[in-house]
Coordinates of C-alpha atoms and ligand atoms in Angstrom, one line a residue:
M1 CA -90.7 232.3 -39.3
L2 CA -93.2 232.1 -42.9
I3 CA -95.2 229.1 -44.3
K4 CA -94.7 228.5 -47.9
K5 CA -97.2 229.1 -49.4
Y6 CA -96.9 226.1 -51.9
L7 CA -95.5 223.5 -49.2
T8 CA -95.9 221.0 -48.1
L9 CA -94.0 220.7 -45.7
I10 CA -92.7 217.2 -44.1
F11 CA -91.4 217.2 -40.9
L12 CA -88.5 214.6 -40.6
L13 CA -87.5 215.3 -37.3
T14 CA -90.3 214.7 -35.0
G15 CA -91.3 212.5 -33.8
L16 CA -87.9 209.8 -33.8
H17 CA -86.2 211.8 -30.0
S18 CA -87.6 211.1 -27.3
P19 CA -88.6 214.7 -25.3
A20 CA -85.5 216.5 -24.6
Q21 CA -85.2 217.4 -20.9
I22 CA -83.7 221.5 -20.0
D23 CA -81.0 222.4 -17.5
T24 CA -83.1 225.3 -15.7
N25 CA -80.0 225.3 -13.1
I26 CA -78.3 227.1 -15.9
N27 CA -78.0 230.7 -17.2
V28 CA -76.3 231.5 -19.9
I29 CA -74.0 234.3 -20.5
K30 CA -72.5 233.9 -23.8
Y31 CA -71.7 230.6 -26.7
D32 CA -68.6 231.3 -28.0
L33 CA -68.7 229.4 -31.2
E34 CA -66.0 227.8 -33.6
F35 CA -66.8 226.6 -37.1
D36 CA -64.7 225.1 -39.5
L37 CA -67.3 225.2 -42.7
Y38 CA -64.4 225.0 -45.3
D39 CA -64.8 221.6 -46.7
S40 CA -68.8 222.3 -46.6
F41 CA -68.3 224.5 -49.6
T42 CA -66.0 221.7 -51.8
K43 CA -67.4 219.4 -53.7
P44 CA -68.7 217.7 -52.6
Y45 CA -70.3 219.5 -50.6
P46 CA -70.1 217.3 -46.4
M47 CA -72.3 218.5 -44.2
S48 CA -70.0 217.4 -41.6
Y49 CA -67.8 219.8 -39.7
S50 CA -65.2 220.3 -36.6
A51 CA -65.9 223.1 -34.2
S52 CA -65.4 223.9 -30.7
N53 CA -68.2 225.9 -28.0
N54 CA -67.0 227.8 -25.0
I55 CA -70.3 227.9 -23.2
T56 CA -70.1 231.2 -20.1
F57 CA -72.8 230.2 -17.0
I58 CA -74.1 231.2 -14.1
V59 CA -75.6 228.0 -12.1
N60 CA -77.9 229.0 -9.8
E61 CA -77.9 226.2 -7.0
S62 CA -74.9 224.7 -6.0
A63 CA -73.9 222.3 -9.1
G64 CA -71.3 219.8 -9.7
Q65 CA -73.1 218.6 -13.0
I66 CA -74.9 220.2 -16.0
T67 CA -76.2 219.3 -19.7
L68 CA -76.7 220.5 -21.5
N69 CA -78.6 220.6 -25.1
A70 CA -77.5 218.1 -28.3
E71 CA -78.5 215.7 -30.9
E72 CA -77.4 212.7 -30.9
Y73 CA -78.4 212.0 -34.8
S74 CA -76.1 215.2 -36.3
L75 CA -73.5 215.8 -33.2
I76 CA -70.4 213.8 -32.1
I77 CA -69.1 215.1 -29.0
D78 CA -64.9 214.9 -29.1
S79 CA -64.1 215.5 -25.7
V80 CA -64.5 219.2 -23.0
S81 CA -62.2 221.1 -21.7
G82 CA -63.0 224.9 -19.2
S83 CA -64.1 224.1 -15.7
A84 CA -65.6 220.0 -17.3
Q85 CA -64.1 217.7 -16.2
S86 CA -65.8 214.6 -18.5
F87 CA -69.4 214.5 -20.2
Y88 CA -71.2 211.3 -21.1
H89 CA -73.5 212.0 -24.0
D90 CA -77.4 209.9 -24.3
N91 CA -79.8 210.9 -25.0
D92 CA -79.6 214.1 -27.2
L93 CA -79.0 215.5 -24.0
L94 CA -74.6 215.9 -22.9
K95 CA -74.0 215.7 -19.4
I96 CA -70.6 217.2 -18.1
N97 CA -68.8 216.7 -14.9
L98 CA -67.1 219.7 -14.0
D99 CA -63.9 220.0 -12.5
R100 CA -66.1 220.6 -8.4
F101 CA -69.8 221.7 -6.9
Y102 CA -70.6 225.8 -8.1
N103 CA -71.4 228.1 -6.0
S104 CA -75.2 229.1 -6.9
G105 CA -74.1 232.0 -8.2
E106 CA -70.8 231.5 -9.4
M107 CA -69.5 232.4 -13.4
L108 CA -67.8 229.6 -15.0
D109 CA -66.9 228.4 -18.6
V110 CA -67.2 224.6 -20.1
K111 CA -65.7 224.5 -23.5
V112 CA -67.4 221.4 -25.6
Y113 CA -65.4 220.4 -28.7
F114 CA -68.1 219.2 -31.6
R115 CA -68.3 217.4 -34.8
H116 CA -71.5 217.6 -36.7
K117 CA -72.0 214.1 -38.9
D118 CA -72.4 213.4 -42.7
I119 CA -76.3 213.9 -42.8
F120 CA -78.9 215.9 -43.0
D121 CA -80.7 217.2 -40.1
T122 CA -82.8 219.7 -41.4
A123 CA -81.6 222.7 -39.2
F124 CA -77.5 222.7 -41.2
Y125 CA -77.5 223.2 -45.2
A126 CA -74.5 222.6 -47.2
F127 CA -75.9 222.0 -50.8
N128 CA -74.0 222.8 -53.6
G129 CA -71.9 225.4 -51.7
I130 CA -74.1 227.7 -50.4
V131 CA -74.8 226.7 -45.9
Y132 CA -77.7 228.0 -44.0
T133 CA -79.1 227.0 -40.8
D134 CA -82.9 227.1 -40.0
S135 CA -83.5 226.5 -36.0
E136 CA -86.9 227.3 -34.5
T137 CA -87.8 225.1 -32.6
A138 CA -85.9 222.3 -31.4
G139 CA -82.7 223.1 -34.8
A140 CA -80.1 224.7 -32.5
R141 CA -79.5 221.4 -30.8
R142 CA -78.4 219.5 -34.2
W143 CA -75.3 222.2 -35.3
F144 CA -74.2 222.8 -31.5
P145 CA -74.7 221.5 -28.1
C146 CA -76.8 224.2 -25.7
K147 CA -79.3 225.0 -23.4
D148 CA -82.4 225.4 -26.3
I149 CA -85.0 227.1 -24.9
P150 CA -86.1 230.2 -26.4
N151 CA -86.2 231.9 -22.2
D152 CA -82.1 231.3 -21.4
K153 CA -81.3 234.4 -23.9
S154 CA -77.4 234.6 -24.0
M155 CA -74.6 236.6 -26.2
L156 CA -73.0 235.0 -29.4
K157 CA -69.4 235.3 -30.3
L158 CA -69.7 233.1 -34.1
K159 CA -66.1 232.6 -35.4
A160 CA -66.3 230.2 -39.2
R161 CA -63.3 229.6 -41.3
V162 CA -64.4 228.7 -44.7
P163 CA -63.0 229.6 -48.3
G164 CA -61.4 232.7 -49.2
D165 CA -64.4 233.4 -51.9
V166 CA -67.1 233.0 -49.3
L167 CA -68.9 236.1 -48.1
F168 CA -70.1 234.3 -44.2
V169 CA -72.7 235.9 -42.3
S170 CA -74.0 235.6 -39.1
T171 CA -76.4 236.5 -36.0
G172 CA -74.6 240.5 -34.7
L173 CA -72.4 242.5 -35.7
L174 CA -68.8 241.4 -38.6
V175 CA -66.2 242.5 -35.9
D176 CA -63.1 240.9 -38.1
S177 CA -62.5 239.3 -41.4
V178 CA -58.9 237.6 -41.8
Y179 CA -57.3 236.5 -44.8
K180 CA -55.0 233.3 -44.1
N181 CA -54.0 229.9 -46.8
K182 CA -56.6 230.2 -49.0
S183 CA -59.3 230.5 -45.9
L184 CA -61.3 233.2 -44.8
F185 CA -61.5 233.7 -41.2
Y186 CA -65.2 235.4 -40.4
T187 CA -66.1 236.6 -36.5
W188 CA -69.6 237.7 -36.1
E189 CA -70.5 239.3 -32.1
T190 CA -73.3 240.4 -30.8
N191 CA -74.2 243.5 -28.4
I192 CA -77.6 241.7 -27.7
P193 CA -78.8 239.2 -26.8
V194 CA -80.6 236.6 -28.6
S195 CA -82.7 233.3 -28.3
T196 CA -81.0 229.8 -29.4
Y197 CA -83.7 229.3 -32.2
L198 CA -82.8 232.6 -33.2
I199 CA -79.1 232.0 -34.6
A200 CA -78.1 231.5 -37.3
M201 CA -75.3 231.6 -39.9
A202 CA -75.4 230.9 -43.5
G203 CA -72.3 232.0 -46.4
S204 CA -71.4 230.8 -50.5
N205 CA -69.2 232.4 -53.0
K206 CA -72.9 233.2 -55.6
F207 CA -74.2 236.1 -53.0
K208 CA -73.9 239.9 -54.4
L209 CA -74.4 241.8 -51.3
E210 CA -75.1 245.8 -50.6
V211 CA -75.1 247.1 -47.2
F212 CA -76.5 250.4 -47.0
R213 CA -77.2 252.4 -43.4
W214 CA -81.0 253.6 -42.0
N215 CA -80.6 256.5 -39.5
K216 CA -82.6 255.4 -36.2
L217 CA -85.6 257.7 -35.7
S218 CA -85.4 258.9 -32.2
E219 CA -81.3 259.2 -32.2
P220 CA -80.6 260.4 -35.8
D221 CA -76.8 260.4 -35.6
E222 CA -77.5 255.8 -34.6
S223 CA -77.3 254.1 -37.8
I224 CA -78.6 250.7 -38.7
E225 CA -76.3 248.2 -40.7
I226 CA -79.1 247.5 -43.6
R227 CA -77.5 244.6 -45.4
F228 CA -79.2 242.2 -49.3
Y229 CA -77.7 239.2 -49.5
S230 CA -79.7 238.0 -53.1
Q231 CA -78.3 235.7 -55.7
P232 CA -78.0 235.9 -59.7
G233 CA -81.5 235.1 -61.5
E234 CA -83.9 236.6 -58.9
T235 CA -86.4 239.2 -59.9
I236 CA -84.4 242.1 -59.5
H237 CA -87.3 244.8 -59.8
N238 CA -88.4 242.7 -56.6
I239 CA -85.1 243.6 -54.8
N240 CA -85.0 247.1 -56.1
N241 CA -88.6 247.1 -54.8
I242 CA -88.0 245.5 -50.9
K243 CA -84.7 248.4 -51.6
E244 CA -86.7 251.0 -52.0
K245 CA -89.7 250.6 -49.3
L246 CA -87.2 249.3 -46.3
P247 CA -86.4 252.4 -45.0
E248 CA -90.4 253.1 -44.8
M249 CA -91.1 249.7 -42.7
L250 CA -88.6 250.1 -40.5
E251 CA -89.5 253.9 -40.0
L252 CA -93.6 253.0 -39.9
F253 CA -93.0 249.8 -37.2
S254 CA -90.1 251.4 -34.9
K255 CA -93.3 254.5 -34.7
L256 CA -95.5 252.3 -33.7
Y257 CA -93.4 250.0 -31.4
G258 CA -90.3 251.6 -31.0
D259 CA -86.8 251.8 -32.9
Y260 CA -85.8 249.2 -34.6
P261 CA -84.5 247.3 -31.7
F262 CA -80.8 245.4 -33.2
E263 CA -77.5 246.2 -34.6
K264 CA -78.2 245.5 -37.8
I265 CA -80.8 243.3 -40.7
A266 CA -80.2 240.8 -42.8
F267 CA -82.0 239.5 -46.1
L268 CA -80.5 237.0 -47.2
T269 CA -82.0 234.1 -50.0
T270 CA -81.4 231.0 -48.9
D271 CA -82.0 227.8 -51.4
K272 CA -85.1 226.0 -52.7
N273 CA -84.1 222.8 -49.1
F274 CA -84.6 225.8 -47.2
P275 CA -88.6 224.9 -46.0
W276 CA -90.1 228.0 -45.1
G277 CA -91.0 231.3 -47.1
G278 CA -88.4 233.1 -44.4
M279 CA -87.3 232.7 -41.1
E280 CA -86.3 236.4 -38.7
N281 CA -83.5 235.7 -37.6
Q282 CA -81.9 237.4 -35.6
T283 CA -80.5 240.1 -37.8
L284 CA -80.5 237.4 -40.4
V285 CA -83.5 237.1 -41.9
T286 CA -82.8 233.9 -44.7
L287 CA -85.4 234.2 -47.6
C288 CA -86.5 231.1 -50.4
P289 CA -85.0 232.5 -53.5
D290 CA -86.2 234.6 -55.1
C291 CA -89.0 235.5 -52.6
W292 CA -87.8 239.6 -51.5
Y293 CA -92.4 240.2 -51.8
E294 CA -93.3 242.7 -48.9
D295 CA -95.7 240.9 -47.4
L296 CA -93.0 238.2 -46.1
I297 CA -90.3 241.0 -45.7
V298 CA -92.5 243.2 -43.1
H299 CA -93.3 239.6 -41.5
E300 CA -89.6 238.8 -40.7
L301 CA -89.7 242.1 -40.0
V302 CA -91.5 242.9 -37.3
H303 CA -90.3 239.4 -35.4
H304 CA -87.4 241.3 -35.0
W305 CA -90.0 243.5 -32.3
F306 CA -92.0 240.9 -31.9
G307 CA -90.5 237.5 -31.6
N308 CA -86.7 238.4 -31.4
M309 CA -86.8 241.5 -28.7
I310 CA -89.6 240.1 -27.3
S311 CA -89.3 236.6 -27.2
P312 CA -91.2 233.5 -26.0
N313 CA -91.7 232.4 -22.9
S314 CA -92.4 228.9 -24.3
W315 CA -93.5 227.4 -27.2
A316 CA -97.0 227.6 -26.1
D317 CA -97.2 231.7 -26.6
I318 CA -96.5 231.2 -30.1
W319 CA -99.2 234.1 -31.1
L320 CA -97.2 236.1 -29.4
N321 CA -95.1 236.0 -32.4
E322 CA -96.4 234.4 -36.0
G323 CA -100.2 236.8 -34.4
F324 CA -98.8 239.7 -33.8
A325 CA -96.7 239.4 -37.6
T326 CA -98.7 238.3 -39.5
Y327 CA -101.5 240.9 -38.0
N328 CA -98.4 243.6 -39.4
E329 CA -98.4 242.8 -42.3
A330 CA -102.4 244.3 -42.6
I331 CA -100.9 247.8 -41.0
W332 CA -98.5 248.1 -44.0
H333 CA -101.2 247.9 -45.9
E334 CA -103.2 249.8 -43.7
Y335 CA -100.4 253.0 -44.3
K336 CA -100.6 252.0 -48.4
N337 CA -103.8 252.2 -49.0
G338 CA -106.0 252.7 -45.9
N339 CA -108.3 250.7 -44.1
K340 CA -110.4 248.8 -45.9
A341 CA -107.4 247.5 -47.8
Y342 CA -106.9 246.6 -44.0
R343 CA -109.3 244.8 -43.3
K344 CA -109.7 243.0 -46.4
N345 CA -106.4 241.8 -46.1
I346 CA -107.6 240.6 -42.4
Q347 CA -110.9 238.8 -43.9
N348 CA -108.0 237.5 -45.9
E349 CA -105.9 235.4 -43.1
A350 CA -109.9 235.1 -41.5
R351 CA -111.4 233.3 -44.6
K352 CA -108.2 230.8 -44.5
Y353 CA -108.3 229.8 -41.1
L354 CA -112.2 229.9 -42.0
S355 CA -111.8 227.1 -44.4
N356 CA -109.3 224.8 -43.5
D357 CA -109.5 225.0 -38.8
P358 CA -107.7 221.5 -37.5
G359 CA -109.9 221.8 -35.1
W360 CA -107.2 222.9 -31.9
A361 CA -107.4 226.0 -30.2
S362 CA -104.9 229.5 -30.4
Y363 CA -102.7 228.6 -27.1
S364 CA -102.9 224.6 -25.5
K365 CA -100.3 224.7 -22.6
E366 CA -98.5 221.3 -24.1
W367 CA -97.0 222.8 -26.4
N368 CA -95.4 224.3 -23.6
D369 CA -92.2 221.8 -24.5
P370 CA -88.9 222.5 -25.1
K371 CA -88.9 220.5 -28.4
P372 CA -92.6 220.3 -29.7
N373 CA -94.6 219.1 -32.4
D374 CA -93.7 221.7 -34.7
G375 CA -96.7 220.8 -37.9
I376 CA -99.1 221.7 -35.0
V377 CA -97.0 224.7 -33.3
F378 CA -96.9 226.3 -36.5
N379 CA -100.1 224.9 -38.3
S380 CA -100.4 227.4 -41.4
A381 CA -104.6 227.9 -40.2
V382 CA -104.6 228.9 -36.8
T383 CA -100.6 229.8 -35.4
Y384 CA -100.6 232.7 -38.1
S385 CA -103.8 233.5 -40.0
K386 CA -106.6 232.7 -36.8
N387 CA -104.2 234.5 -34.6
A388 CA -103.8 237.3 -37.0
S389 CA -108.0 238.0 -37.3
I390 CA -107.9 238.2 -32.9
I391 CA -105.9 240.9 -32.7
Y392 CA -108.0 243.0 -35.6
M393 CA -110.5 242.2 -33.3
L394 CA -108.8 242.8 -29.6
R395 CA -108.1 246.5 -31.6
Y396 CA -111.9 246.2 -32.7
V397 CA -112.5 245.8 -28.9
L398 CA -110.7 247.8 -27.1
G399 CA -110.3 250.3 -30.6
D400 CA -107.1 252.1 -32.3
S401 CA -106.7 254.7 -29.7
I402 CA -105.8 252.0 -26.9
F403 CA -104.9 248.6 -28.9
F404 CA -102.4 251.2 -30.3
N405 CA -101.4 252.2 -26.0
C406 CA -101.6 248.7 -25.4
M407 CA -98.5 247.6 -27.6
Q408 CA -96.5 250.4 -27.4
A409 CA -96.7 249.7 -23.7
Y410 CA -96.2 245.6 -24.8
A411 CA -93.5 246.8 -27.0
S412 CA -91.0 248.8 -24.4
H413 CA -91.8 246.4 -21.0
P414 CA -88.6 246.7 -19.1
E415 CA -89.8 243.7 -18.1
F416 CA -90.4 242.3 -21.7
R417 CA -87.9 244.3 -23.9
Y418 CA -84.9 241.9 -24.3
G419 CA -86.6 239.0 -23.0
N420 CA -89.3 237.0 -23.0
A421 CA -93.1 237.2 -21.8
S422 CA -96.2 234.7 -22.1
T423 CA -99.2 234.7 -22.9
S424 CA -100.7 236.6 -19.8
S425 CA -97.9 239.2 -19.1
F426 CA -99.1 240.2 -23.0
A427 CA -102.7 239.7 -21.5
N428 CA -102.4 241.7 -18.3
L429 CA -100.4 243.9 -19.4
C430 CA -103.2 244.7 -21.8
E431 CA -106.3 244.7 -19.5
Q432 CA -103.8 247.9 -16.7
I433 CA -103.6 250.1 -19.4
S434 CA -107.4 249.5 -21.1
G435 CA -108.5 249.6 -17.4
Q436 CA -110.8 246.2 -19.3
D437 CA -111.6 243.0 -17.4
L438 CA -110.6 240.7 -21.6
D439 CA -110.3 237.9 -19.2
W440 CA -113.6 237.0 -21.6
F441 CA -111.9 238.5 -24.9
F442 CA -108.5 235.9 -24.4
S443 CA -110.3 233.1 -23.0
Q444 CA -112.7 232.1 -25.3
W445 CA -110.5 233.4 -28.7
L446 CA -107.0 231.7 -27.3
L447 CA -107.8 229.1 -24.9
N448 CA -110.5 226.5 -27.4
P449 CA -110.2 225.4 -31.5
G450 CA -112.7 227.4 -33.3
Y451 CA -115.5 230.1 -33.3
P452 CA -119.2 230.7 -32.9
E453 CA -121.8 230.6 -35.6
Y454 CA -124.5 232.9 -35.2
D455 CA -128.2 232.1 -35.9
I456 CA -130.0 235.4 -36.1
N457 CA -133.9 236.2 -35.9
Y458 CA -136.3 239.3 -35.5
R459 CA -139.2 240.6 -36.3
S460 CA -140.5 243.9 -36.7
E461 CA -144.8 244.8 -35.7
K462 CA -146.5 248.1 -36.4
M463 CA -147.2 249.1 -33.2
S464 CA -150.9 251.2 -31.9
N465 CA -148.9 254.9 -31.3
G466 CA -147.8 254.0 -35.4
K467 CA -144.0 253.1 -34.1
W468 CA -142.4 250.1 -35.3
K469 CA -141.6 247.4 -32.2
T470 CA -138.5 245.5 -33.4
D471 CA -137.4 241.6 -31.4
Y472 CA -134.4 241.3 -32.5
T473 CA -132.4 237.2 -31.2
I474 CA -128.7 236.6 -31.4
N475 CA -128.1 232.4 -31.4
Q476 CA -124.6 231.4 -31.0
V477 CA -124.9 227.1 -33.4
Q478 CA -121.5 226.0 -33.1
S479 CA -120.9 223.0 -31.5
N480 CA -118.4 223.5 -28.8
K481 CA -119.9 224.6 -26.3
V482 CA -117.8 227.8 -25.8
F483 CA -120.3 231.5 -25.7
Y484 CA -118.8 234.2 -27.7
Q485 CA -119.3 237.6 -25.8
M486 CA -118.3 240.4 -28.0
P487 CA -119.9 243.9 -29.2
I488 CA -121.8 243.8 -31.8
E489 CA -123.5 246.2 -34.5
L490 CA -126.7 245.9 -36.1
R491 CA -127.0 248.7 -39.2
V492 CA -130.5 249.4 -39.8
T493 CA -131.8 249.7 -42.8
F494 CA -135.2 251.2 -42.9
T495 CA -137.9 250.8 -46.1
D496 CA -137.1 255.0 -47.2
G497 CA -133.6 253.3 -47.8
S498 CA -132.1 255.9 -44.5
T499 CA -129.6 253.1 -42.6
E500 CA -129.0 253.8 -38.5
I501 CA -126.2 251.8 -37.2
I502 CA -126.5 249.8 -33.3
K503 CA -124.5 248.8 -31.1
E504 CA -124.8 247.4 -28.5
R505 CA -122.8 243.9 -26.5
N506 CA -123.8 239.9 -26.7
S507 CA -123.3 239.2 -23.5
Y508 CA -125.2 235.4 -23.3
N509 CA -127.2 233.0 -26.1
F510 CA -130.1 233.3 -27.1
Q511 CA -130.2 237.5 -26.1
T512 CA -133.1 239.3 -27.3
Y513 CA -133.3 242.5 -27.9
N514 CA -136.2 244.9 -28.4
F515 CA -136.1 247.9 -30.5
E516 CA -138.1 250.7 -31.2
F517 CA -137.8 253.0 -34.4
D518 CA -140.0 255.5 -35.3
K519 CA -139.9 254.2 -39.1
K520 CA -140.7 251.1 -40.9
P521 CA -137.0 248.7 -40.9
E522 CA -135.7 246.6 -43.3
K523 CA -133.7 244.9 -43.0
I524 CA -131.2 244.3 -40.0
S525 CA -127.5 243.3 -41.0
F526 CA -125.4 242.3 -37.9
D527 CA -121.7 242.6 -38.2
P528 CA -122.1 244.9 -41.4
N529 CA -118.7 245.8 -41.4
N530 CA -117.3 241.6 -40.6
E531 CA -115.5 243.1 -37.0
I532 CA -115.8 240.2 -36.0
V533 CA -114.0 238.2 -38.1
L534 CA -114.0 234.9 -37.1
K535 CA -117.5 233.5 -37.7
K536 CA -120.4 231.7 -39.3
V537 CA -123.3 233.3 -40.0
K538 CA -126.4 231.4 -40.6
Ligands
LIG1 ZN1 -93.3 234.2 -39.1

């Protein structure tokens, strides 16, 4: 997702409930959801609805009971059927007793009939005729019972009853819409698995729907559907600009990371209650009102490779989502306006981090929690700006061709594609592709808070042979005790105006380099191109 730049978020529900548990003994194959949302579109727009969820799953080890996540603040469980015999809903967990013991590997279905209360829970939104959902990180369990963890992807069929004039959209493709008794029954279905936090639905009778198609690069005979759900009063110029640029964006990122990996892409305008700039729900991006901005669209589109196709193994790996999406905004700038624009974009991200550093690291094991603290995990300075800057420095360290080979290898890896990846999966793959030890890079930048602060000292003197000798010392003075090793560049400017670039490696603190020059050096600039973008120099 992308944080709205002008909004301070209040996380209403964070901390209200004890941490939820996840049933790792089940592997969900499919959620078959049915919602009756008719009333939520009609004055006074209640948030209450009735629904059912038929869950198909496999048990890993023999079991007579399963556990799903279902927040009591939002959901009332009415009954269960299928292979379910009885249930117990407590502490945000729905425990379902099965009709017998099921053996390891057996597949079964349970159906849960439930209702959503007339309560606002920052996951299900119904205001003045618009309905939408927003689920990252732990919101899905507020609008349907599920195994709410990013690393159990499943297929989805979602059917909803809405008033006859409502345009309704969800994850995947529209397979059916039937009009009956002033109601429309929409059915959307995926042919690619999805994580619960990326499932979404939305509807309104105010949407202006435009549908286009985009031909895939690798299979020009195959095309994907593009859907725009805009609203009256939005800036037409911006929507038209996205209409024009989206095929270019799809082409650029398909060339870099493989063909756009899903069956459709939709962009949809929500309302003023939407807390983010955008949210990358799989095949259904939700946007804040009048937010058809290129950077935001690029960010949410790129999440379809990094976040949606390859989802984080746990919330501790969030930098693989937000760092990559934010970094690729700079790639879009590079594509449009060249390398200088790319650098400028990242330098801006680095500045945002350096002036708003909350003082924690990009990666924290504690975030490996099915219900993490969103306010920390989605801190804009660290999770977006710092992480994008780290990827910029990875490209600097590896060089363009190895860096993009690593990114391509990651995006096309059969183990991660349409599955999940962890921070170490990405780091190990980069080591494998580059043939270099990169543990130092990922450890120093991801596992530690802060950044290096350099104190540079140098002295030149003329030697008896007429040459100039310079002792150049690099000291790191940051308060955290981490030493950041990096390849460094120095630009020597001589008194005659000529310059020379020296490349060295900064491997330990108080490292002194002895240079010899034929002519008098006037000035030596440290990191003149600002490649170590996360730093301060005294
Ligand atoms: Zn994002």
